[in-house]
PDB file of C-alpha atoms in Angstrom:
ATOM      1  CA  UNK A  15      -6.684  12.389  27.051  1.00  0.00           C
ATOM      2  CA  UNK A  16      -7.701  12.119  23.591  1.00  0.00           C
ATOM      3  CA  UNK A  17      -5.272   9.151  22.599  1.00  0.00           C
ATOM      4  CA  UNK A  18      -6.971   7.061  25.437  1.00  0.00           C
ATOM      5  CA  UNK A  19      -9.593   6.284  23.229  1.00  0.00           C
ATOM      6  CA  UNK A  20      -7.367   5.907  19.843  1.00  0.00           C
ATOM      7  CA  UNK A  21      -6.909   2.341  18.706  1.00  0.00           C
ATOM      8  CA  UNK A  22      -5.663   1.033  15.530  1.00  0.00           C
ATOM      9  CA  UNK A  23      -5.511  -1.865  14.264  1.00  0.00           C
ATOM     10  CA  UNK A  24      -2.564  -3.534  11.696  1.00  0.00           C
ATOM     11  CA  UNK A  25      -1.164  -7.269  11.030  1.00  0.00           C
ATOM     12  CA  UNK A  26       2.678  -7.036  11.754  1.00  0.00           C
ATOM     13  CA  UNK A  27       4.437  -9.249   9.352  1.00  0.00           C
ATOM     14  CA  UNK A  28       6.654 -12.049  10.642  1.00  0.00           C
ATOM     15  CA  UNK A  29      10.002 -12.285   8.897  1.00  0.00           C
ATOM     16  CA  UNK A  30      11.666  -9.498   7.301  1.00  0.00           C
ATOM     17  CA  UNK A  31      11.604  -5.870   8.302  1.00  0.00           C
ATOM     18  CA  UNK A  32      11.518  -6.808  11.879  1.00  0.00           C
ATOM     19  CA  UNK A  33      12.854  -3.575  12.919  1.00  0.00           C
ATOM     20  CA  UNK A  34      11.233  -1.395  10.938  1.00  0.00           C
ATOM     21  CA  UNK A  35       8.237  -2.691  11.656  1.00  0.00           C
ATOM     22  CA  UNK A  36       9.592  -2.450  15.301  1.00  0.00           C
ATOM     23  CA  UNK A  37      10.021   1.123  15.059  1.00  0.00           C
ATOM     24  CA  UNK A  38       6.865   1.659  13.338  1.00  0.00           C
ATOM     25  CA  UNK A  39       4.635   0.435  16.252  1.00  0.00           C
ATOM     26  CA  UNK A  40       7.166   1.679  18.814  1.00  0.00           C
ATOM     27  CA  UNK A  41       6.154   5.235  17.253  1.00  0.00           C
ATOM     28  CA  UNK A  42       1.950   4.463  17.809  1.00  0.00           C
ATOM     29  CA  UNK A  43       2.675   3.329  20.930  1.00  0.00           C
ATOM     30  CA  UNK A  44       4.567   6.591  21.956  1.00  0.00           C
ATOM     31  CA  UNK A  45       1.857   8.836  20.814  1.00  0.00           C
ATOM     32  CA  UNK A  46      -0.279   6.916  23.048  1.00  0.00           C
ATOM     33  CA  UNK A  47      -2.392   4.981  20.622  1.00  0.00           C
ATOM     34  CA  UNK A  48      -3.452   1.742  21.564  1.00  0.00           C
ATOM     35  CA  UNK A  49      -2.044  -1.263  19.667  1.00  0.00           C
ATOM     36  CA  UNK A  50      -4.078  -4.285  18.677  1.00  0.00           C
ATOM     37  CA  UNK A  51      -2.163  -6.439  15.531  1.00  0.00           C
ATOM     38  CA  UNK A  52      -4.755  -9.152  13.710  1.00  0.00           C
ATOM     39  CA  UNK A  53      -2.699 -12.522  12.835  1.00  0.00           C
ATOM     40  CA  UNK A  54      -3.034 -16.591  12.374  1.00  0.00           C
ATOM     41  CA  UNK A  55      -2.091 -18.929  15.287  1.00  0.00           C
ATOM     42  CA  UNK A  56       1.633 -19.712  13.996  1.00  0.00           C
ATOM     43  CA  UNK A  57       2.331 -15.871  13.206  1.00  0.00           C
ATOM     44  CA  UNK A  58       1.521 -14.701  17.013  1.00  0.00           C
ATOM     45  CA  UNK A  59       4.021 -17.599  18.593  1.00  0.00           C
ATOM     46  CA  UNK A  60       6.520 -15.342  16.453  1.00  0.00           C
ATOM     47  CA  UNK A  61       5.751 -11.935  17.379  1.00  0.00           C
ATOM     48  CA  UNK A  62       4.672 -11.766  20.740  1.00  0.00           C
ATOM     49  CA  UNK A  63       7.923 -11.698  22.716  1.00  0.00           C
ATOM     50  CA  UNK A  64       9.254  -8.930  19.869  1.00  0.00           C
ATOM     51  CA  UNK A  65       6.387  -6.352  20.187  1.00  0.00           C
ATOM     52  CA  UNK A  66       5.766  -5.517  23.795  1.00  0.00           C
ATOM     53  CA  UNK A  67       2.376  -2.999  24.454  1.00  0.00           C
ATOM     54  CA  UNK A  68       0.959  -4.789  21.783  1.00  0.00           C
ATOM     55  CA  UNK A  69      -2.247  -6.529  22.020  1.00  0.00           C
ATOM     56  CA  UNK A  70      -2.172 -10.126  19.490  1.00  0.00           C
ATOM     57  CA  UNK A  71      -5.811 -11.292  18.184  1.00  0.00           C
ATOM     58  CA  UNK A  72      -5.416 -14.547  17.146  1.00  0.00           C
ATOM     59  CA  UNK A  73      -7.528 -14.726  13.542  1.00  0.00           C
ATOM     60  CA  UNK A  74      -8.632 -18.015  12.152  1.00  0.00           C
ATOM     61  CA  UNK A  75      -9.453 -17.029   9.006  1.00  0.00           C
ATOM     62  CA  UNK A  76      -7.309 -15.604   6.791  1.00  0.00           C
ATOM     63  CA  UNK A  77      -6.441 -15.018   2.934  1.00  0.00           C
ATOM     64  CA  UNK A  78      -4.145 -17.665   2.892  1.00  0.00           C
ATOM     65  CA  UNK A  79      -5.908 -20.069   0.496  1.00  0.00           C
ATOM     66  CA  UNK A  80      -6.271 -17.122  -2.022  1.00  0.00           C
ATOM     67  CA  UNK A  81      -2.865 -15.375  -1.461  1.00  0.00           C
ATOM     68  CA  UNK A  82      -0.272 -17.881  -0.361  1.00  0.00           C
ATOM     69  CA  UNK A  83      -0.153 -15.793   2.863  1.00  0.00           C
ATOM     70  CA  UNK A  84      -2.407 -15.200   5.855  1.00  0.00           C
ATOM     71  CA  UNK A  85      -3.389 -11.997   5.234  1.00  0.00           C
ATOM     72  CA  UNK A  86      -6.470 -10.554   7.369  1.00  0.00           C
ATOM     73  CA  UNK A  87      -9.325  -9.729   5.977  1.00  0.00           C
ATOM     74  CA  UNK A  88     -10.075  -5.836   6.327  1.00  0.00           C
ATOM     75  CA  UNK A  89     -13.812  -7.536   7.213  1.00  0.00           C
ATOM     76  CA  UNK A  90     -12.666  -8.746  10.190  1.00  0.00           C
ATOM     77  CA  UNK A  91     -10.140  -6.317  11.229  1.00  0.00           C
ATOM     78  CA  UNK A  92     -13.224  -3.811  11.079  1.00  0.00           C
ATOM     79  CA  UNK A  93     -15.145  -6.434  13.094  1.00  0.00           C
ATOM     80  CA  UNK A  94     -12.394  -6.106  15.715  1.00  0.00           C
ATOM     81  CA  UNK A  95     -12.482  -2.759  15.799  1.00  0.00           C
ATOM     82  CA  UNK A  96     -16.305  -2.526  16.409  1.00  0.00           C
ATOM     83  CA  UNK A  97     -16.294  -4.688  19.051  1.00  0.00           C
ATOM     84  CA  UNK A  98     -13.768  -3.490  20.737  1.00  0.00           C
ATOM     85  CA  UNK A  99     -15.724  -0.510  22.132  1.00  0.00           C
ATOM     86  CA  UNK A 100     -13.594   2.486  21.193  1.00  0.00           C
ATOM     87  CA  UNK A 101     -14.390   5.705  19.939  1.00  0.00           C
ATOM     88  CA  UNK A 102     -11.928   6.326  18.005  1.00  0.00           C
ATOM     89  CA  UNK A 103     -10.480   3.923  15.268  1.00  0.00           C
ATOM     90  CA  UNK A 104      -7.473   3.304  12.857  1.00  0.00           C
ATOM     91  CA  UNK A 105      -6.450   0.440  10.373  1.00  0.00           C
ATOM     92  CA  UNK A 106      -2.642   1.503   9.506  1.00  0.00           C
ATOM     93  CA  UNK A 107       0.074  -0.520   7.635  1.00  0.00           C
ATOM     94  CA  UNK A 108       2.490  -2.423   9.918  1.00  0.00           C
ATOM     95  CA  UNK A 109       5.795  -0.128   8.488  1.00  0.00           C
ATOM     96  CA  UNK A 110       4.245   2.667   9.099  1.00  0.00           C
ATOM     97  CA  UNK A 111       6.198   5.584  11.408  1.00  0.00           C
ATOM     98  CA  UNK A 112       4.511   8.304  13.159  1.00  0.00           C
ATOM     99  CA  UNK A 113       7.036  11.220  13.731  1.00  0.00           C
ATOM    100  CA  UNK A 114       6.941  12.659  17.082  1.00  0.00           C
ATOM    101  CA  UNK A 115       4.237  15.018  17.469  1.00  0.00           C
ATOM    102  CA  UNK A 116       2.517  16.199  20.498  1.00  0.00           C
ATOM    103  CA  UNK A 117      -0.599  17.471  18.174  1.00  0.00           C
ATOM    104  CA  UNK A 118      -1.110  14.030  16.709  1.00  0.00           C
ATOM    105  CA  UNK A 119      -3.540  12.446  19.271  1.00  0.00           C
ATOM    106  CA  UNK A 120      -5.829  15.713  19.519  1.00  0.00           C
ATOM    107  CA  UNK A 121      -5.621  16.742  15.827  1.00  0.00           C
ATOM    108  CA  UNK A 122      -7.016  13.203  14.850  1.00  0.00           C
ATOM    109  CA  UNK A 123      -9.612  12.666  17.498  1.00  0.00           C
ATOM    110  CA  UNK A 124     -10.745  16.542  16.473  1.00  0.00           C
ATOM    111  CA  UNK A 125     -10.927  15.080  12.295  1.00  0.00           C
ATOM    112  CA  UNK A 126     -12.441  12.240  12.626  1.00  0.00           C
ATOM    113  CA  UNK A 127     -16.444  12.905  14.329  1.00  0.00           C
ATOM    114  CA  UNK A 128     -18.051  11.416  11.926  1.00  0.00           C
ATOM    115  CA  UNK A 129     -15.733  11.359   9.435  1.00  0.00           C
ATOM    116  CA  UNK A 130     -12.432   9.483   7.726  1.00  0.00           C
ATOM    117  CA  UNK A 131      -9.227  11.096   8.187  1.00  0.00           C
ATOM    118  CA  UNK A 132      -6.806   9.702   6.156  1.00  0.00           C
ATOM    119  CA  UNK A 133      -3.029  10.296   4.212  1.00  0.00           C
ATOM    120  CA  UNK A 134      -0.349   9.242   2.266  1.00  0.00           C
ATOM    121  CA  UNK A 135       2.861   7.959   3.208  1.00  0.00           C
ATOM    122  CA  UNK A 136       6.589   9.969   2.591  1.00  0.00           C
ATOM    123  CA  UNK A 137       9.027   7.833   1.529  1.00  0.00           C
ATOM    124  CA  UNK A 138      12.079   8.586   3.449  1.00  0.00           C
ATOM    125  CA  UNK A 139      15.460   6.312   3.396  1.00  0.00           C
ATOM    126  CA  UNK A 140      14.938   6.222   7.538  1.00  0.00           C
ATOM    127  CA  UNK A 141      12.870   6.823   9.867  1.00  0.00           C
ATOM    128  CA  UNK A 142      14.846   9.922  11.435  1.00  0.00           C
ATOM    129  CA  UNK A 143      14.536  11.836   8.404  1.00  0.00           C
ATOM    130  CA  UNK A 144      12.027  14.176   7.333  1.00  0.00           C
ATOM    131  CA  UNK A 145      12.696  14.508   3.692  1.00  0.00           C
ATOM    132  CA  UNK A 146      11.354  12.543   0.823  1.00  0.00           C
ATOM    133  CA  UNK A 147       8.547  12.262  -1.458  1.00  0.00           C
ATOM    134  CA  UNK A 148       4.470  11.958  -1.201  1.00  0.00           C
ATOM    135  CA  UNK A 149       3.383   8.603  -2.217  1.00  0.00           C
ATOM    136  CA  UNK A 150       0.613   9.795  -5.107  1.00  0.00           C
ATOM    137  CA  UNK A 151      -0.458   6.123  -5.598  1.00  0.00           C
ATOM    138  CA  UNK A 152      -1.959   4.943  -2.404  1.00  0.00           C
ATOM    139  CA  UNK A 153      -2.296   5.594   1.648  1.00  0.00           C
ATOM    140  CA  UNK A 154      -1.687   3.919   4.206  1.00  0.00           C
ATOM    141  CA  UNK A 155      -3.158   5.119   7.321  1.00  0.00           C
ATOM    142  CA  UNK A 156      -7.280   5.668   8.061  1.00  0.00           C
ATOM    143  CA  UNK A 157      -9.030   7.282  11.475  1.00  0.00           C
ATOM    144  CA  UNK A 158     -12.834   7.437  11.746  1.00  0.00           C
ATOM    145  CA  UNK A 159     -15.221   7.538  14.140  1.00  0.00           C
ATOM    146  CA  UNK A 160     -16.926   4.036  15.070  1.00  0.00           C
ATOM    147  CA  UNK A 161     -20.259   6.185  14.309  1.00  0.00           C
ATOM    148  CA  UNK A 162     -19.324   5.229  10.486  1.00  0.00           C
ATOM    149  CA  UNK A 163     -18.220   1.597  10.716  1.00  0.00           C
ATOM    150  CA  UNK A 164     -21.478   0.438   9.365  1.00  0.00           C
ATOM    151  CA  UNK A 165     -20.981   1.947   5.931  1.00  0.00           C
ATOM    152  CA  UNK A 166     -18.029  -0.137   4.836  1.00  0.00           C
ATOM    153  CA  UNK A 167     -20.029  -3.289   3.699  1.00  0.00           C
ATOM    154  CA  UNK A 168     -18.332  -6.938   3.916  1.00  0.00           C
ATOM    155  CA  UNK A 169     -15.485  -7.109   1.205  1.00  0.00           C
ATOM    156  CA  UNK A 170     -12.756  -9.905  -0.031  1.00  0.00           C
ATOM    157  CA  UNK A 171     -10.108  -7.008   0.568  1.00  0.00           C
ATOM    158  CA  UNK A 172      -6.851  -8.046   2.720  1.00  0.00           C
ATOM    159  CA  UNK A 173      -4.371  -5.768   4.945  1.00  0.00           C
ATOM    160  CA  UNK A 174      -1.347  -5.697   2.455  1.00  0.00           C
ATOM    161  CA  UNK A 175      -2.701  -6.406  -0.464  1.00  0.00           C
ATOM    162  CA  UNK A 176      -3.721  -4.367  -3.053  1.00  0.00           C
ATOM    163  CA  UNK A 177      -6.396  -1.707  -3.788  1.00  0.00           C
ATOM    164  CA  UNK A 178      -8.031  -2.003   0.080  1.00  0.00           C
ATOM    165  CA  UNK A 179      -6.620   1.045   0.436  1.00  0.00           C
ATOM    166  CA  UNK A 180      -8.115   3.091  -2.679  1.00  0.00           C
ATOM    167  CA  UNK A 181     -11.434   1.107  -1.932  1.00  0.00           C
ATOM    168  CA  UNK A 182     -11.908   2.224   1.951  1.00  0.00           C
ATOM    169  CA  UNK A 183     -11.268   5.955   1.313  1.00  0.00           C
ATOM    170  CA  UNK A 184     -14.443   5.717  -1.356  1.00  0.00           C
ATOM    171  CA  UNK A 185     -17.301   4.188   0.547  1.00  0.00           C
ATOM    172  CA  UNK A 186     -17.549   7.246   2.581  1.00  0.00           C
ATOM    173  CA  UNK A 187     -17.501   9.304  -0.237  1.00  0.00           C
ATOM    174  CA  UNK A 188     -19.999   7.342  -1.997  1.00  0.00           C
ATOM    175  CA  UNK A 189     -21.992   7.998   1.363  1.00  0.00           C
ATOM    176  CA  UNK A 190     -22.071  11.185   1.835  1.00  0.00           C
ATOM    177  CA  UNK A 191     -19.559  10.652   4.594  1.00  0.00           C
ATOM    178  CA  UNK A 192     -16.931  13.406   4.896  1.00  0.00           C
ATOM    179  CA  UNK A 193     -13.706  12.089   3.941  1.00  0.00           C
ATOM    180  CA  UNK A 194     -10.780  14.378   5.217  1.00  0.00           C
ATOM    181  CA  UNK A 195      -7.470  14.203   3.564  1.00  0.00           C
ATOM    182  CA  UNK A 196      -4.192  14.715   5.727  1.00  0.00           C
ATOM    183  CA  UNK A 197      -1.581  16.338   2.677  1.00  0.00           C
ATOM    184  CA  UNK A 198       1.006  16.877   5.737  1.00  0.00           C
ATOM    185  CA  UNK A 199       3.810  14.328   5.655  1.00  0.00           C
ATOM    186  CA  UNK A 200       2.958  12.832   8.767  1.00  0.00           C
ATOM    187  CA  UNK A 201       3.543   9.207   8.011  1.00  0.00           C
ATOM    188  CA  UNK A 202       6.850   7.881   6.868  1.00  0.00           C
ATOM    189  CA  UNK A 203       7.896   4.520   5.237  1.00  0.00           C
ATOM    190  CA  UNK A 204      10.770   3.298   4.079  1.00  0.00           C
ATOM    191  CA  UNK A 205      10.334   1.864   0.145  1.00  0.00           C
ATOM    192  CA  UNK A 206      10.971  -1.804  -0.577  1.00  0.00           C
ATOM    193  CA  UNK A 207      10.605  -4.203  -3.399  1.00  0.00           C
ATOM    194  CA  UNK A 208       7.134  -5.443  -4.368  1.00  0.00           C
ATOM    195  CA  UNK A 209       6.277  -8.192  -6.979  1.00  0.00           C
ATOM    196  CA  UNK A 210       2.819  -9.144  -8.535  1.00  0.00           C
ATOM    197  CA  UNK A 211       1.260 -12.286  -8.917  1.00  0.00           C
ATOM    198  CA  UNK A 212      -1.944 -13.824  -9.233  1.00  0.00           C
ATOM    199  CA  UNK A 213      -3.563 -12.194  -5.849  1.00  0.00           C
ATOM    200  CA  UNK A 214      -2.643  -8.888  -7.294  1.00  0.00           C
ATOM    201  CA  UNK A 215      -4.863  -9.497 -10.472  1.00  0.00           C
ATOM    202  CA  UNK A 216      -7.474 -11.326  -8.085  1.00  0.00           C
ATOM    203  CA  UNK A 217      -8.050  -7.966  -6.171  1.00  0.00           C
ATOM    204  CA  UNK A 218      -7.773  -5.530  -9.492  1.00  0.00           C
ATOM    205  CA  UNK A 219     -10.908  -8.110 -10.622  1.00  0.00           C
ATOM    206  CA  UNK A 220     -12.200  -7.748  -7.168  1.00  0.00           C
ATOM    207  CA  UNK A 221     -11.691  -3.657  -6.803  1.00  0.00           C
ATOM    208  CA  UNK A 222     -13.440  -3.080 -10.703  1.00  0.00           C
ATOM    209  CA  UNK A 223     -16.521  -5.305  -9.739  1.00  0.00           C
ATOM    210  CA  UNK A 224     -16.681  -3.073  -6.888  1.00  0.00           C
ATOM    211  CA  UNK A 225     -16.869   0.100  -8.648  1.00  0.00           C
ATOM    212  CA  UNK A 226     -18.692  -0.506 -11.846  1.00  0.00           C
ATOM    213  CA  UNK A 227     -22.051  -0.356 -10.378  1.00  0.00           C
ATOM    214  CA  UNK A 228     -21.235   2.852  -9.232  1.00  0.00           C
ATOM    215  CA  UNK A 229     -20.561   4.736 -11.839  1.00  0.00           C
ATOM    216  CA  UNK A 230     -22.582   7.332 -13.315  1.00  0.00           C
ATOM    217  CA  UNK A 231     -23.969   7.792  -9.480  1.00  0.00           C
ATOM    218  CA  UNK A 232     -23.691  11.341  -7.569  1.00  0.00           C
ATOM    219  CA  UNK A 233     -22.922  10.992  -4.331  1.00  0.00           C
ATOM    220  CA  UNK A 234     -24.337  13.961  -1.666  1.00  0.00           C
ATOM    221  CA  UNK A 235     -21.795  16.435  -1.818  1.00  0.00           C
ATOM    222  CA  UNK A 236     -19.457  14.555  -4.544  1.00  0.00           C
ATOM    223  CA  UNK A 237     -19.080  14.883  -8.423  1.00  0.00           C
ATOM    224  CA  UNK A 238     -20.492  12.402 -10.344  1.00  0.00           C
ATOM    225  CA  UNK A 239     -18.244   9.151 -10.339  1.00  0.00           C
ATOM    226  CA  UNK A 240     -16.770   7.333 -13.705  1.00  0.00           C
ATOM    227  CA  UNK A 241     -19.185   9.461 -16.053  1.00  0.00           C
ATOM    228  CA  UNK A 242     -16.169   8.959 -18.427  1.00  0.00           C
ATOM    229  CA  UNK A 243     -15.551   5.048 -17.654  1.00  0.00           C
ATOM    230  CA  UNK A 244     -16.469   2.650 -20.218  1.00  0.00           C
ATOM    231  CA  UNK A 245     -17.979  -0.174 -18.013  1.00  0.00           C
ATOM    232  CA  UNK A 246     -18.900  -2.004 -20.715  1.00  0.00           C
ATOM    233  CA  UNK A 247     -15.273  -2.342 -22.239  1.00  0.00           C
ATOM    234  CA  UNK A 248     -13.761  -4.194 -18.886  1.00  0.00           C
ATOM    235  CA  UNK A 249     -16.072  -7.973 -19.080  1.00  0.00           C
ATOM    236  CA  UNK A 250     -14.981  -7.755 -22.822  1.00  0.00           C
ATOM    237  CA  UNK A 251     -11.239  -6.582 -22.180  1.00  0.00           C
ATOM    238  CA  UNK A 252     -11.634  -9.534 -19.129  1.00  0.00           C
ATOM    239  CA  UNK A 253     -12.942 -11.941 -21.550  1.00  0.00           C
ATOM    240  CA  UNK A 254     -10.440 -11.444 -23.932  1.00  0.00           C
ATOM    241  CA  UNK A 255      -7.496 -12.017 -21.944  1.00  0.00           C
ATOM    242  CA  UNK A 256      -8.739 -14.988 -20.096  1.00  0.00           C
ATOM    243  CA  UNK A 257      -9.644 -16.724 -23.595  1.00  0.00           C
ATOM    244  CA  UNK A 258      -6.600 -16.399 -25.192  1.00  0.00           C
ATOM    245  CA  UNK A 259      -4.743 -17.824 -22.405  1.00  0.00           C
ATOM    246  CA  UNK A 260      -6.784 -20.834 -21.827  1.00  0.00           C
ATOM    247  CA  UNK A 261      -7.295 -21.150 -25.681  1.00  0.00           C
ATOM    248  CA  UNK A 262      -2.952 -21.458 -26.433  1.00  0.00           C
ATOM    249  CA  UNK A 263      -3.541 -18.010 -28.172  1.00  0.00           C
ATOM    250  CA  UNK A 264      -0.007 -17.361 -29.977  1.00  0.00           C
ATOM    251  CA  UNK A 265       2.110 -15.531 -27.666  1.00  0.00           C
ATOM    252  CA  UNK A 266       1.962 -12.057 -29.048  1.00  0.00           C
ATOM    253  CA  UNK A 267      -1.836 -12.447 -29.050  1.00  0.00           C
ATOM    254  CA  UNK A 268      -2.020 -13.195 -25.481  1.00  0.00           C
ATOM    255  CA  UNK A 269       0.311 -10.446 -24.695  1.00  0.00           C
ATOM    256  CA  UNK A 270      -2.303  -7.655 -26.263  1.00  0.00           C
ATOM    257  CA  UNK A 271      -4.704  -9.535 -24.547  1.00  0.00           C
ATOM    258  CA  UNK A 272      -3.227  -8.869 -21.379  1.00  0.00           C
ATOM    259  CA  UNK A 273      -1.680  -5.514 -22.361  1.00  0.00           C
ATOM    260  CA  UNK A 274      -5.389  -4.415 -23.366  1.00  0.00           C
ATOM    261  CA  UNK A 275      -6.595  -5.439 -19.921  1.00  0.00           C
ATOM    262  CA  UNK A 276      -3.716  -3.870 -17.865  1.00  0.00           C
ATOM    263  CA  UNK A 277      -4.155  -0.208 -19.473  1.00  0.00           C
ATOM    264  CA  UNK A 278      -7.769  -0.019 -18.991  1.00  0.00           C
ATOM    265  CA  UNK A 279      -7.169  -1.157 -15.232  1.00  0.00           C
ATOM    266  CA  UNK A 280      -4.277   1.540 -15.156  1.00  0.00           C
ATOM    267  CA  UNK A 281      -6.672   4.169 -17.120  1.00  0.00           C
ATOM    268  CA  UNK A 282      -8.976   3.331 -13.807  1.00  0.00           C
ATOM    269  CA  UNK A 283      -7.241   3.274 -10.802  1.00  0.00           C
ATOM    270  CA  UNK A 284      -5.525   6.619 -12.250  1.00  0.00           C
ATOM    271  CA  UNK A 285      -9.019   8.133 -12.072  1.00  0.00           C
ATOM    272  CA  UNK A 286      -9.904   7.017  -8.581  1.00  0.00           C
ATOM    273  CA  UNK A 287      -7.309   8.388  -7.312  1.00  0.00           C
ATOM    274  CA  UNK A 288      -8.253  11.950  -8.791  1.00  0.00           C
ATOM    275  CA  UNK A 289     -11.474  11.210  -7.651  1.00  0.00           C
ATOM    276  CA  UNK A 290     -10.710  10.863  -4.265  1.00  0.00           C
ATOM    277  CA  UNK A 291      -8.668  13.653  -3.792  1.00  0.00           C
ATOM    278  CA  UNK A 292     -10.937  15.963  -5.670  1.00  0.00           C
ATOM    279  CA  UNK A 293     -13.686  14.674  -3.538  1.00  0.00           C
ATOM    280  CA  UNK A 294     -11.962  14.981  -0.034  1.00  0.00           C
ATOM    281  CA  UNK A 295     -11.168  17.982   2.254  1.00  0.00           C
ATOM    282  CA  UNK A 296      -7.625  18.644   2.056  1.00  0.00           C
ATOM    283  CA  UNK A 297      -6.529  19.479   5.255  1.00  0.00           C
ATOM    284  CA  UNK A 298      -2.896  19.808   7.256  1.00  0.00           C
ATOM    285  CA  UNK A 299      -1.255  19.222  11.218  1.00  0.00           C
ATOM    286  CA  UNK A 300       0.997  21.503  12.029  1.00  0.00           C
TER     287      UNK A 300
END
């Protein structure tokens, strides 16, 4: 059966959400995915009992010293995944839910030969209901064939932080790889609050120097990426901010400073977002 051969990978959080995370999984493993969650040492004494089917790999290095948590590395969790022999891969967030569909397993072994299938998630109030919204910001679940594992390069991205998830949908597109886009609501998630600190700003600095030395490229079979992004204006918008805050800058001077910064970074991750759906096949699961 095709879901023999599925596995995906996540980091389940410790702490809050336990049973929506719970559910989440619950619905993988009922489609007949395989489970593997990536996590440090003192997170695994806390989860394994909770999260039976569920294969724990303990991870000693993790994003902890940059992000105040131990995050896992998308790096490694790909390095997992290519070792692990499979076919068929997924990375998808921990609070994730997979409605009940008998289609599932086929449909995304049959999307993903040589390709990335990914989606969106709906936000629903619970699990049990399908109504609610499209997320237009982000996605948060990714199949693809282990064929294409070598085109995602090594990276400083985390599982549940930001931009990983705008980031891994555009290396295949850079590539020439096809990139499939799943517009059904086949993922739910139900919203919570989210605060930014530093890490946030660490991976916006991290997800620009990532994309600036592609623009102006053509990728096979893509339009031409950024040919309206100033690349020039972001090391002087960076500069900017970062000197008026280490200089004592008067406050309203820092705040353009910053405010300068944040709506060029807004002005761009609007864009890649058009980009990638413009440059992705659109496609739907009954």
């Amino acid at each position: 059966m095709a879901q023999d051969n599925i596995l995906i990978a996540t980091s389940i959080v410790p702490g809050a959400r336990q049973d929506i995370q719970a559910a989440a999984v619950q619905s993988w493993l009922d489609h007949g995915f395989h489970v593997a969650s990536l996590n440090a040492p003192e997170e695994i004494d806390r989860l394994r009992g909770t999260y039976p089917g569920v294969d724990f790999i303990l991870q000693m290095r993790t994003g902890k010293l940059e992000t105040g948590r131990p995050v896992i590395y998308l790096s490694d969790m790909l390095h997992h995944l290519k070792e692990s022999g499979r076919r068929t891969l997924g990375i998808v967030n921990s609070d994730i839910y997979l409605p009940p569909n008998p289609k599932l397993p086929n449909f995304v072994s049959g999307n993903t030969e040589k390709s990335l299938l990914f989606g969106p998630r709906q936000e629903v109030p619970e699990f049990g209901t399908g109504e609610g919204k499209m997320d237009p910001f982000g996605f948060d679940y990714f199949f693809f064939d282990s064929e294409i594992l070598r085109i995602w390069p090594e990276c400083k991205f985390c599982l549940g932080m930001p931009f990983w998830d705008l980031w891994f949908p555009l290396v295949p597109i850079f590539a020439g790889v096809a990139a499939k886009k799943l517009i059904s609501p086949a993922a739910r998630h139900i919203p919570h609050p989210t605060q930014r600190d530093d890490s946030f700003f660490m991976f916006n600095n991290e997800f620009v120097e990532v994309l600036l030395p592609q623009l102006g490229k053509t990728p096979d079979g893509a339009e031409t990426f950024g040919a309206e992004i100033d690349g020039a204006a972001y090391p002087a918008l960076l500069n900017e901010a970062r000197t008026s805050q280490a200089s004592g800058a008067p406050e309203a001077e820092r705040l353009a400073a910053l405010e300068n910064l944040a709506a060029y970074l807004d002005e761009l991750t609007r864009y890649v977002i058009g980009y990638i759906d413009r440059n992705s096949e659109k496609i739907e699961l009954a």
